[in-house]
mmCIF file of C-alpha atoms in Angstrom:
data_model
loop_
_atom_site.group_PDB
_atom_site.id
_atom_site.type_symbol
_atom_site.label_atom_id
_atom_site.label_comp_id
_atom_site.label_asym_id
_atom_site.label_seq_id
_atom_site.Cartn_x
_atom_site.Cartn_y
_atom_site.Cartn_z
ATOM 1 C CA UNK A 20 -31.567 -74.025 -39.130
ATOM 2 C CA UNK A 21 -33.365 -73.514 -35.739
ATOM 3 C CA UNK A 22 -29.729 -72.943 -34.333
ATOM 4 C CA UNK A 23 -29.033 -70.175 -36.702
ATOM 5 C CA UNK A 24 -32.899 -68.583 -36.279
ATOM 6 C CA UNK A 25 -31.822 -68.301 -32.197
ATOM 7 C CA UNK A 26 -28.866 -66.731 -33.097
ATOM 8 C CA UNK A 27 -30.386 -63.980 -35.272
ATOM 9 C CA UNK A 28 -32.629 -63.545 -32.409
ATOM 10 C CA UNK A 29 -30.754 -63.003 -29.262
ATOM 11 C CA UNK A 30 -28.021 -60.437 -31.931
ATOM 12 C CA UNK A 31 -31.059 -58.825 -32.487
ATOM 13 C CA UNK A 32 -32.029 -58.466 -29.157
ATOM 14 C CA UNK A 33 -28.562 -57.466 -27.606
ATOM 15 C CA UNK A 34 -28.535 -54.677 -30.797
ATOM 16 C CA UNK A 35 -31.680 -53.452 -29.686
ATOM 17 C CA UNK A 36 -30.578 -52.963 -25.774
ATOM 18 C CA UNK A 37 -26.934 -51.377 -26.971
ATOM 19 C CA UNK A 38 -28.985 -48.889 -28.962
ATOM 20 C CA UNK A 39 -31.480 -48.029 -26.115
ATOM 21 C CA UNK A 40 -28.502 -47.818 -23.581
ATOM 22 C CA UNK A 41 -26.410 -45.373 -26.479
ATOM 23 C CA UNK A 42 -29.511 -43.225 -25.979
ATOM 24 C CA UNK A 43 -30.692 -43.111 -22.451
ATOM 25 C CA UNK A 44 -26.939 -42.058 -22.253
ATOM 26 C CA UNK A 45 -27.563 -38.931 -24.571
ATOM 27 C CA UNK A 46 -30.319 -37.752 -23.045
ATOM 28 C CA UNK A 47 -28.528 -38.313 -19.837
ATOM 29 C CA UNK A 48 -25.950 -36.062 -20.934
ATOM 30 C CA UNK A 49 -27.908 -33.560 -22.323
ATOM 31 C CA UNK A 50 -29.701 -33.484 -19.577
ATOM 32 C CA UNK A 51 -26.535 -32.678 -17.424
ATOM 33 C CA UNK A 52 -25.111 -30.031 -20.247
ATOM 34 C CA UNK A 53 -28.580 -28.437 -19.566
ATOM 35 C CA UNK A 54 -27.945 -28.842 -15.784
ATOM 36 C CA UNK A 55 -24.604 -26.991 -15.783
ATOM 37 C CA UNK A 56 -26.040 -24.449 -18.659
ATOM 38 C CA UNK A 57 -28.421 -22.792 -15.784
ATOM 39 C CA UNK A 58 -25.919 -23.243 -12.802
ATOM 40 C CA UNK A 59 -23.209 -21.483 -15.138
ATOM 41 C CA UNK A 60 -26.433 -18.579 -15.941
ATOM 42 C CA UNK A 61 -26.931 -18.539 -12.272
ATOM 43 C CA UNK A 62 -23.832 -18.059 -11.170
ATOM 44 C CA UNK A 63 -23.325 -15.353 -13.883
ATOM 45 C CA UNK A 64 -26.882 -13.436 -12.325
ATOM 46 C CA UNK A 65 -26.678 -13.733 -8.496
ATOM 47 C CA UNK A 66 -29.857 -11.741 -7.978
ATOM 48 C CA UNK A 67 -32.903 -14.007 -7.531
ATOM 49 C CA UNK A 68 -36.192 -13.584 -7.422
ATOM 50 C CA UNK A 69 -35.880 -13.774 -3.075
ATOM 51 C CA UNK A 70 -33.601 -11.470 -3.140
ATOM 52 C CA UNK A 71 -35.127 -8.804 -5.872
ATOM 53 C CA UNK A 72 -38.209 -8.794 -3.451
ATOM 54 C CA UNK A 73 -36.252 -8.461 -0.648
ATOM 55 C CA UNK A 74 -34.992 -5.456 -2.004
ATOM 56 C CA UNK A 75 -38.375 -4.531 -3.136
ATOM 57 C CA UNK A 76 -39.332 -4.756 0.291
ATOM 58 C CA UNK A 77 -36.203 -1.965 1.910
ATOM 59 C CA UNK A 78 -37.301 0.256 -0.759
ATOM 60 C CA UNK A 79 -40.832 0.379 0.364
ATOM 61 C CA UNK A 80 -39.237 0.931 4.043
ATOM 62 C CA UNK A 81 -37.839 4.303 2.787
ATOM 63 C CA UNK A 82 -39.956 7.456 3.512
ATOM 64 C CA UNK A 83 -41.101 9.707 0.389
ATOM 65 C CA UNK A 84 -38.846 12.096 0.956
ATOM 66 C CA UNK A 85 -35.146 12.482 1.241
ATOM 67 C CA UNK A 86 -33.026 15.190 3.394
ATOM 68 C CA UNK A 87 -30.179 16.520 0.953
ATOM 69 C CA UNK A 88 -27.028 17.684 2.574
ATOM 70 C CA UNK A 89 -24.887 20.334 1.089
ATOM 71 C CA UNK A 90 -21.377 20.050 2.968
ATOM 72 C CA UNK A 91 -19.666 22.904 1.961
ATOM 73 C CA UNK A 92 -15.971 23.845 3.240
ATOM 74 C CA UNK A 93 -15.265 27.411 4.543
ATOM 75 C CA UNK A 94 -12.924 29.933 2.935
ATOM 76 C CA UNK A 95 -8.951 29.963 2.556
ATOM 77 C CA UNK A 96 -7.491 31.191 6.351
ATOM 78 C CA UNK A 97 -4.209 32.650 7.251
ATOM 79 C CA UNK A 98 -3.515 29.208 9.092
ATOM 80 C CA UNK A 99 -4.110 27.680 6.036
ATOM 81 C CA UNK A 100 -1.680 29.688 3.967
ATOM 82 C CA UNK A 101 0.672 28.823 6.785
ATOM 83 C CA UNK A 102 0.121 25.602 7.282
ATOM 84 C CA UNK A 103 -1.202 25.416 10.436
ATOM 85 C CA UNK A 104 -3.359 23.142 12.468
ATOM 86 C CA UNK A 105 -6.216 24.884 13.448
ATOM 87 C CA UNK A 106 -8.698 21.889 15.048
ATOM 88 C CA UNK A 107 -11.164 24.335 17.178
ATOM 89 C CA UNK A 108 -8.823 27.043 17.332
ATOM 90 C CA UNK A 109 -9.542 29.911 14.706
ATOM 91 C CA UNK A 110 -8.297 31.756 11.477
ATOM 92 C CA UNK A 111 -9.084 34.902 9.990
ATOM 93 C CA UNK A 112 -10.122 34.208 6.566
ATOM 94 C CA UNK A 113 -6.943 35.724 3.730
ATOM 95 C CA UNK A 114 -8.388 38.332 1.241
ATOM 96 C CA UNK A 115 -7.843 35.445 -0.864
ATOM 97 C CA UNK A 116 -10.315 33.423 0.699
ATOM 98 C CA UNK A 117 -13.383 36.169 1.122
ATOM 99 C CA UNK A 118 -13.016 36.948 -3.195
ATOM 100 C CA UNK A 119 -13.541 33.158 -3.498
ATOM 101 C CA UNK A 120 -16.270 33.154 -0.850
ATOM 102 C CA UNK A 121 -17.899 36.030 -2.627
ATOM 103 C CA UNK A 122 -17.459 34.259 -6.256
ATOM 104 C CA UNK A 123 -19.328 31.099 -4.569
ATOM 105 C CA UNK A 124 -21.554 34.227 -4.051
ATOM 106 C CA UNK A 125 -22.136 35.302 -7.557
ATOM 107 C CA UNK A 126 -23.231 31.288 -8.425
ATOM 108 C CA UNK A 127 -26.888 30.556 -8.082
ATOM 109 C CA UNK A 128 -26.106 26.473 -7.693
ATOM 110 C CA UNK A 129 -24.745 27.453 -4.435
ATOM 111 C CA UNK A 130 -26.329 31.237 -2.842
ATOM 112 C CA UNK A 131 -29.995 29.874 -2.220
ATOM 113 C CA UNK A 132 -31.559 32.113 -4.593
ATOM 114 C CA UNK A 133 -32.108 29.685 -7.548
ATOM 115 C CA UNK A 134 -31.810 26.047 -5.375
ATOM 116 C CA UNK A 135 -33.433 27.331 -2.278
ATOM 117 C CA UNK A 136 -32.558 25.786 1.093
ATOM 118 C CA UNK A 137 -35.051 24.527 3.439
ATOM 119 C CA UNK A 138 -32.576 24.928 6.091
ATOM 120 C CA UNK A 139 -29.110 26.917 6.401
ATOM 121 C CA UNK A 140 -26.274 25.754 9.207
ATOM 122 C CA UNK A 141 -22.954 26.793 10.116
ATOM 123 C CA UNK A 142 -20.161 26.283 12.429
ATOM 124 C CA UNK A 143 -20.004 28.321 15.604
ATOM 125 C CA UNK A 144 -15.949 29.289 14.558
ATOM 126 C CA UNK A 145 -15.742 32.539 12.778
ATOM 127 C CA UNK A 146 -13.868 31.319 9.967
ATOM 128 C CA UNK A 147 -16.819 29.755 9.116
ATOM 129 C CA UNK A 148 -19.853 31.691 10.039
ATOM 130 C CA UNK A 149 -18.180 34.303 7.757
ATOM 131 C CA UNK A 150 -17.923 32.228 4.949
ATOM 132 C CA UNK A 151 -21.363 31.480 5.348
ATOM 133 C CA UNK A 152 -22.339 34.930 5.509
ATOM 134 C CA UNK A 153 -20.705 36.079 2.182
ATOM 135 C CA UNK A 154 -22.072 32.879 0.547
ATOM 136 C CA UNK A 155 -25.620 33.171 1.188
ATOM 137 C CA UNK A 156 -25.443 37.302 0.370
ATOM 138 C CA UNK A 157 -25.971 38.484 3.925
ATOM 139 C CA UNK A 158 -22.512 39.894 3.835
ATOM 140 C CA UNK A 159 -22.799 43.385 5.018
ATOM 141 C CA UNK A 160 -26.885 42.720 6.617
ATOM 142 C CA UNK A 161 -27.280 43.046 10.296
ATOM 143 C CA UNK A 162 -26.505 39.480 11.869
ATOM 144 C CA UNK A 163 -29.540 37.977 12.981
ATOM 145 C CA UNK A 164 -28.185 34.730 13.287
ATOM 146 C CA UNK A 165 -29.905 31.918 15.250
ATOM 147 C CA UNK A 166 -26.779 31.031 18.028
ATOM 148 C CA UNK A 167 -27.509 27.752 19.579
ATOM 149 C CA UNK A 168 -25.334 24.506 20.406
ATOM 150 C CA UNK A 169 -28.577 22.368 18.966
ATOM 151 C CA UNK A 170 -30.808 23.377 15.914
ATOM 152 C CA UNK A 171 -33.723 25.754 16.735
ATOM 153 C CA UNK A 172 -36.951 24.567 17.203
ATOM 154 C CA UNK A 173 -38.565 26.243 14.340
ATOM 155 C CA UNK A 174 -36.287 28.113 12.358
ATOM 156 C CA UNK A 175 -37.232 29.875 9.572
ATOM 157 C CA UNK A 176 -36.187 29.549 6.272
ATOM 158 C CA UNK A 177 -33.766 32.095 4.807
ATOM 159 C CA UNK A 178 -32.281 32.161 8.726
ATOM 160 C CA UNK A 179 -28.616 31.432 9.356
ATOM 161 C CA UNK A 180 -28.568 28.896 12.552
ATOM 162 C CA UNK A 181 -24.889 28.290 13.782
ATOM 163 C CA UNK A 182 -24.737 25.110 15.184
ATOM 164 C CA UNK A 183 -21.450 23.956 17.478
ATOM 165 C CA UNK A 184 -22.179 19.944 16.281
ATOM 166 C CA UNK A 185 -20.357 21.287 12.900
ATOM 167 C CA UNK A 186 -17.451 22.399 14.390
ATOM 168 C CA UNK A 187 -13.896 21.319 13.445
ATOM 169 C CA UNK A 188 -12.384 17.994 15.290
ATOM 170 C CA UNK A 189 -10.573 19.051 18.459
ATOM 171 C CA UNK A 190 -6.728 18.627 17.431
ATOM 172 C CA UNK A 191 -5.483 18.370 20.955
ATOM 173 C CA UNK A 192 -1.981 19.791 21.215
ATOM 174 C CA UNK A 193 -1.124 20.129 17.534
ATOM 175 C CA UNK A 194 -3.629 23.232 17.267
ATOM 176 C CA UNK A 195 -1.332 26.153 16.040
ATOM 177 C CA UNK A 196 1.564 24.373 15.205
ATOM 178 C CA UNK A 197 2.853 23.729 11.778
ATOM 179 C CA UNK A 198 1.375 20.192 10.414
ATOM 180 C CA UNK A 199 4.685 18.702 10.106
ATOM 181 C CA UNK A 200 5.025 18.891 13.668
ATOM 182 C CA UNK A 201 3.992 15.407 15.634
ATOM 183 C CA UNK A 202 1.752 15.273 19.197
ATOM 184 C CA UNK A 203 4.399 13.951 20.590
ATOM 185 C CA UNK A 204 6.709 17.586 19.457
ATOM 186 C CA UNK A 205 3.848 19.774 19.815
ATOM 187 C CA UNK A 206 3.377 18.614 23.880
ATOM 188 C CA UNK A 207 7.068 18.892 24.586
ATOM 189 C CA UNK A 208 7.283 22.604 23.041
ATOM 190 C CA UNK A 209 4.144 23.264 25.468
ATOM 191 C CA UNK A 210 5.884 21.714 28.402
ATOM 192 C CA UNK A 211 8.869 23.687 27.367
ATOM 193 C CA UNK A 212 6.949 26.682 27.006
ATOM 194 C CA UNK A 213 4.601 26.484 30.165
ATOM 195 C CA UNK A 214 8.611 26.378 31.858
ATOM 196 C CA UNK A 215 9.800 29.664 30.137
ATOM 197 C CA UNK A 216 6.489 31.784 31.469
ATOM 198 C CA UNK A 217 6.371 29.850 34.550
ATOM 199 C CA UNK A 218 2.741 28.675 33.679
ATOM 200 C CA UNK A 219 0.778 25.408 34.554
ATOM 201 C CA UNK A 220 0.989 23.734 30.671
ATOM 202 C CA UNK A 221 -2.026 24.669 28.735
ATOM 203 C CA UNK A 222 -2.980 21.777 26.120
ATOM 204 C CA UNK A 223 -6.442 21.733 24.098
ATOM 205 C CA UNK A 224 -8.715 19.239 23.865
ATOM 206 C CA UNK A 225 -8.166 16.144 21.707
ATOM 207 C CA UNK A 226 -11.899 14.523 20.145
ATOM 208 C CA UNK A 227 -12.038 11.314 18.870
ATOM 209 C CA UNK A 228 -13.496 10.715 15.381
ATOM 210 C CA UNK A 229 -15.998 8.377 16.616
ATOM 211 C CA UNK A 230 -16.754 11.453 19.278
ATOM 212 C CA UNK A 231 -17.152 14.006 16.565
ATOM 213 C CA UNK A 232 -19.428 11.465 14.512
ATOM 214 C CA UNK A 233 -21.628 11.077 17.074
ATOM 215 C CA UNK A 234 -22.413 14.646 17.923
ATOM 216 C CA UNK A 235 -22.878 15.599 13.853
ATOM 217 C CA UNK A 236 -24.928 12.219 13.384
ATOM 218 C CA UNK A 237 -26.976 13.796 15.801
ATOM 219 C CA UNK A 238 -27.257 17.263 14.520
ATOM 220 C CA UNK A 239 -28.179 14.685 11.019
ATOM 221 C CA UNK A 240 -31.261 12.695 13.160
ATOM 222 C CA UNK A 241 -32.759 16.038 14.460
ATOM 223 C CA UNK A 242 -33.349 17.674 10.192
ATOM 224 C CA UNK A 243 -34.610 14.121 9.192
ATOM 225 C CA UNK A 244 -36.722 14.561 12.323
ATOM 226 C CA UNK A 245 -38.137 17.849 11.217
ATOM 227 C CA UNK A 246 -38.552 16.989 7.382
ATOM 228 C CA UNK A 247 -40.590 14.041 8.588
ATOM 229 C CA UNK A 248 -42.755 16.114 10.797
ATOM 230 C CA UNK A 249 -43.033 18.615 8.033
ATOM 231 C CA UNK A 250 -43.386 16.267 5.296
ATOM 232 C CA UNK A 251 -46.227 14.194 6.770
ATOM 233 C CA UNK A 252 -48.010 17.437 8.629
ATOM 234 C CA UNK A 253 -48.121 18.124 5.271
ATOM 235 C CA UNK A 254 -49.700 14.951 3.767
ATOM 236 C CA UNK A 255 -52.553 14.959 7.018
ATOM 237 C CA UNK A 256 -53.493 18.705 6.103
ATOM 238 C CA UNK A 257 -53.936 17.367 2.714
ATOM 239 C CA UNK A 258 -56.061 14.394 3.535
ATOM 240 C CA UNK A 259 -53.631 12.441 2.129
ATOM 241 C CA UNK A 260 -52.693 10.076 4.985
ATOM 242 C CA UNK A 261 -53.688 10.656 8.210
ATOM 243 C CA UNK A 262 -50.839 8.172 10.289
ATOM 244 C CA UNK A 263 -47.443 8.284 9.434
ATOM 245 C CA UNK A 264 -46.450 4.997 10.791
ATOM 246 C CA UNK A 265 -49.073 2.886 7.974
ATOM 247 C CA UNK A 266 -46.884 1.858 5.094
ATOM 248 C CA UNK A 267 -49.470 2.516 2.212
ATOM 249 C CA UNK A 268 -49.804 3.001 -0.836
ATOM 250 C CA UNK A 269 -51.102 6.491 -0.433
ATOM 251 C CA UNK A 270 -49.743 9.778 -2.455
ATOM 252 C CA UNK A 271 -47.407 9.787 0.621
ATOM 253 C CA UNK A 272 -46.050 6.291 -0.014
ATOM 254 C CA UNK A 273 -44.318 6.388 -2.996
ATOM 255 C CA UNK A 274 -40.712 4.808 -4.530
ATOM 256 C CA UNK A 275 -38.986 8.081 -5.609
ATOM 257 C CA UNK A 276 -38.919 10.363 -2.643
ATOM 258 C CA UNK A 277 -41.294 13.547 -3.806
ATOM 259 C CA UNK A 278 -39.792 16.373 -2.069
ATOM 260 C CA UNK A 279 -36.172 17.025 -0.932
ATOM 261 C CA UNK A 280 -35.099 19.673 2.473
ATOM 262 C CA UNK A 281 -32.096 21.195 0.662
ATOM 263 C CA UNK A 282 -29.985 21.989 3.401
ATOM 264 C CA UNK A 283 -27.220 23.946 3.424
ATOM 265 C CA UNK A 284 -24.039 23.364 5.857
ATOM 266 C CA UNK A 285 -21.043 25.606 5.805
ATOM 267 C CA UNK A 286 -18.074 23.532 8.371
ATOM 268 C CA UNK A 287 -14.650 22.406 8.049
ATOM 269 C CA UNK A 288 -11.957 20.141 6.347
ATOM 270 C CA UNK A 289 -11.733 17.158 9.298
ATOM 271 C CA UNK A 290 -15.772 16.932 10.402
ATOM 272 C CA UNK A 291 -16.595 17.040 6.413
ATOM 273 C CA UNK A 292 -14.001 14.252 5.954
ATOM 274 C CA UNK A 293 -15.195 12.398 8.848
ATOM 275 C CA UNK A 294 -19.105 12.515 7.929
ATOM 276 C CA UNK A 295 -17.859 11.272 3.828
ATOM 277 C CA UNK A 296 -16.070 7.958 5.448
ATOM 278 C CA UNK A 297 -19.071 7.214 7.972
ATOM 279 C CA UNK A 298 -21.825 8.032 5.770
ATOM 280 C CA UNK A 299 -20.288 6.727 2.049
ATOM 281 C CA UNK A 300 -17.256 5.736 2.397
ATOM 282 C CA UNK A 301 -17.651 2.551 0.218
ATOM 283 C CA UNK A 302 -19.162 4.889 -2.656
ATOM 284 C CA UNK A 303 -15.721 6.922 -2.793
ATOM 285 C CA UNK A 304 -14.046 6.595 -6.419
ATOM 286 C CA UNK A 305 -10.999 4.552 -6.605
ATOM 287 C CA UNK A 306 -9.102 7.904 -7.680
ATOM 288 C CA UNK A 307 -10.273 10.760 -5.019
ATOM 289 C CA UNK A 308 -8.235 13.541 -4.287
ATOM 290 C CA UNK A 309 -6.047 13.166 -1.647
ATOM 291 C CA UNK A 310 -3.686 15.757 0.735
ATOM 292 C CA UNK A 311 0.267 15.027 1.400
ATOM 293 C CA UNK A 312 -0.978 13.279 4.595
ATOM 294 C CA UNK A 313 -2.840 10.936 2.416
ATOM 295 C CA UNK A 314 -6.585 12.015 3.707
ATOM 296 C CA UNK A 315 -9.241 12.558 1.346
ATOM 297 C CA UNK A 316 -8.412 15.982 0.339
ATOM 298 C CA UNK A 317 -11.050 18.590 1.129
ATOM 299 C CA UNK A 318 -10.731 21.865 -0.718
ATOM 300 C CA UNK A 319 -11.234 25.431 0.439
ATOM 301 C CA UNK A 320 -15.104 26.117 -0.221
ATOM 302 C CA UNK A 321 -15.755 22.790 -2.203
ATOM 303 C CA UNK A 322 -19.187 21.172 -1.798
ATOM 304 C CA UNK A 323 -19.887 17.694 -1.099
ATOM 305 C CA UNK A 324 -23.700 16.309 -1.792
ATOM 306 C CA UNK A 325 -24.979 13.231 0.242
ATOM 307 C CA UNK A 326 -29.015 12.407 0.039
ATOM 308 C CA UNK A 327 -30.425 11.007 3.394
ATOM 309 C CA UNK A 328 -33.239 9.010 2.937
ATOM 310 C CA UNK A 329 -35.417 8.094 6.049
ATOM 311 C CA UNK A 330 -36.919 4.747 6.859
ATOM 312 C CA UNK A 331 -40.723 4.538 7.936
ATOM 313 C CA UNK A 332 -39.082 2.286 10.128
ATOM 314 C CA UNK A 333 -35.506 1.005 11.303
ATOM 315 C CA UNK A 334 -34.235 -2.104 9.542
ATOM 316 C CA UNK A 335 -31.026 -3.248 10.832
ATOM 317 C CA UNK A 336 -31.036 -0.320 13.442
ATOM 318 C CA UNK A 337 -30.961 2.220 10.270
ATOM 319 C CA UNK A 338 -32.898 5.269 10.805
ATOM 320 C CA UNK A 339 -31.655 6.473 6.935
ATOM 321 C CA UNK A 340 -29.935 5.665 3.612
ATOM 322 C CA UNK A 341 -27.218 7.945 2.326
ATOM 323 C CA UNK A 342 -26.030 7.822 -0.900
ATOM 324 C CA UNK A 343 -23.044 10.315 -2.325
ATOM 325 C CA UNK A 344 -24.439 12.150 -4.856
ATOM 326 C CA UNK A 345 -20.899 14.526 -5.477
ATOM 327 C CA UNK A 346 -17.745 14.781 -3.942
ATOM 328 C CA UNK A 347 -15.837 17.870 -3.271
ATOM 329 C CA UNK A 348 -17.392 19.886 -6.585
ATOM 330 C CA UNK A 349 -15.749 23.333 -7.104
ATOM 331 C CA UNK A 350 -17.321 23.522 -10.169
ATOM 332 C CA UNK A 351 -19.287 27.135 -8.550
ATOM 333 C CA UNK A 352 -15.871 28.236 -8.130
ATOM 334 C CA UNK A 353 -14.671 27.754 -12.016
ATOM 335 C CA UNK A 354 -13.321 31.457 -12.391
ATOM 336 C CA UNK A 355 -12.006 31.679 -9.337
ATOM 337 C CA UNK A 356 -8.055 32.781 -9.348
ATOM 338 C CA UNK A 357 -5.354 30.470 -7.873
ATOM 339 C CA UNK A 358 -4.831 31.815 -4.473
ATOM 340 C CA UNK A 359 -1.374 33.480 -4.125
ATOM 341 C CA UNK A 360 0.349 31.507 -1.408
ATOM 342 C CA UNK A 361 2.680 33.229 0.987
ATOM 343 C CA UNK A 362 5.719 31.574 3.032
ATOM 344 C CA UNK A 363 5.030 29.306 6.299
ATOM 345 C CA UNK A 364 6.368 30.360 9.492
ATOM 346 C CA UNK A 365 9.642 28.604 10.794
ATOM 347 C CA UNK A 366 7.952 28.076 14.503
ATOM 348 C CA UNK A 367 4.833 29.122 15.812
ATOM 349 C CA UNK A 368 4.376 29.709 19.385
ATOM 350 C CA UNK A 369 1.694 28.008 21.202
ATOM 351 C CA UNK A 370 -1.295 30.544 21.285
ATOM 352 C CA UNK A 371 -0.285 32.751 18.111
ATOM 353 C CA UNK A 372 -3.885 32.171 17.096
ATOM 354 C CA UNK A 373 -7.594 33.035 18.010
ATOM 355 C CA UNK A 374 -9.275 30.398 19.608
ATOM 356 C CA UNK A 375 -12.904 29.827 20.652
ATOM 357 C CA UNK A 376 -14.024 29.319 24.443
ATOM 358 C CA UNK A 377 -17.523 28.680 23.695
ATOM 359 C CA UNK A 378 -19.897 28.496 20.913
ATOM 360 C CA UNK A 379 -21.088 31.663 20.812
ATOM 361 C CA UNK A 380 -17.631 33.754 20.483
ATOM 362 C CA UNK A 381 -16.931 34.919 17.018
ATOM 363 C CA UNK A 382 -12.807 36.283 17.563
#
């Protein structure tokens, strides 16, 4: 009887420890199943609470204000029609191209007279310091124009400044040859040429993209220089902050930039092109437009929108933020007629078109 009493004992016992190891096991595993639950939810929500106030912190890095680019192309040119590199050589602009120039005219999104521009630029090429003209209604005034290689010091708004940083890319010896035509073809039919006339070979420059980025991103530092001395001139008068280099939380400080320098920049196909890749390239739609050559395409009078904002100071060695806020709209241009295209030449001889010595020469 004792025998069978031990027995019922130590089944009893081993019963007891099976059921407490069943459920240390379950809550083991639930435990786990939890484990992977919030590694799977954090793998599904990268941001983190580091990294949303690390963003917090750029964004309060950003000045209250943002410098808004208006990158428009200039008219339709007989080179164009032609199919002709033009690079820094020039173009008269085809009838075709002043009726579209003057339709951008009629459209208040575009003229300055409804969305009015803090500042107004244009190439120092004719092509487009005419387009400019006709777009902004001063068609037919007396030119005042501001001429000068940098921006003006003060410049008034309303005033025309033609600035040689927005310029087309230098083509180098492809400039007035059809586009078909390689370097390689275009310098031989120089050498070839220089020959015939008996003339020391005459072959135009040839920039660099990086090159022509450098000289607009500077022409870009000197407006975000002047909105910022405007912008906080502005807040001192007011009494509202009295040192622009205190991040605060002043009227001056704020997330959403509170006033925007519209500014207004009539240029050209390649330095438009070049200034989208630099500045927001890796906000470009999978689907943008592109020419035969397989560039982004860049149509006749189109405008492209890009929002610089300024940093109070320079993370990463950034002075500003751009961010694209159109690409290539012609939607100003929505009645305009499809230009009437005329045959290209066969050959073009070297110097069949105007070019510019120097930025002040409108041919």
């Amino acid at each position: 009887m004792a025998s069978f009493s031990v027995l019922c004992v130590v089944l009893i016992s081993h019963w007891i420890q099976a059921s407490v190891a069943v459920a240390q096991s379950a809550v083991e595993t639930e435990a786990s199943e939890a484990d992977v639950t919030s590694n799977a939810d954090a793998d599904a929500d990268p941001s983190t609470d580091e990294s949303e106030e690390s963003m917090r912190q750029t964004k309060k890095l950003l000045a209250p204000f943002s410098v808004r680019l208006h990158l428009v192309r200039h008219g339709e040119t007989q080179a164009n029609v032609q199919n002709l590199v033009l690079g820094q050589g020039d173009s008269p602009l085809t009838e075709q191209g002043v009726a579209v120039a003057r339709l951008a005219a009629a459209s208040d999104s575009i003229n300055g007279r409804r969305l009015r521009y803090w500042r107004t630029y244009c190439s120092d090429l004719h092509r487009a310091h005419r387009t400019a003209r006709i777009v902004l209604g001063m068609e037919g005034e007396e030119d005042d124009t501001e001429r000068t290689s940098e921006a003006a010091e003060r410049p008034s708004e309303g005033q025309l400044i033609v600035d040689s940083r927005l310029r087309e890319l230098a083509k180098g010896a492809r400039e007035g040859f059809l586009k078909k035509i390689s370097y390689e073809m275009a310098l031989e039919l120089r050498r070839r040429d220089a020959e015939i006339k008996n003339k020391e070979i005459q072959v135009p420059k040839l920039e660099k993209i990086d090159h022509a980025w450098e000289r607009v991103e500077g022409w870009i530092n000197s407006l975000v220089k002047d909105a910022s001395d405007d912008f906080y001139s502005t807040c001192k008068k007011n009494g509202e902050r009295d040192d622009p280099s205190i991040d605060d939380s002043s009227d001056c400080e704020v997330n959403d930039p509170k006033r925007i320098y519209d500014v207004f920049a009539l240029s050209h196909s390649a330095l438009i092109r070049t200034m989208i890749h630099k500045m927001v390239g890796d906000e470009l739609p999978p689907d943008y437009a592109k020419t035969k050559e397989g560039s982004l395409s860049i149509p006749n009078l189109s405008r492209t929108t890009i929002d610089v904002r300024p940093y109070t100071s320079h993370p990463f060695n950034k002075r500003w933020e751009p961010s694209l806020l159109s690409l290539t709209d012609v939607s100003h241009l929505h009645s305009a007629p499809q230009p009437q295209r005329t045959p290209s030449f066969e050959a073009v001889r070297p110097g069949s078109f105007e070019r510019s010595q120097n930025s002040h020469a409108y041919l």
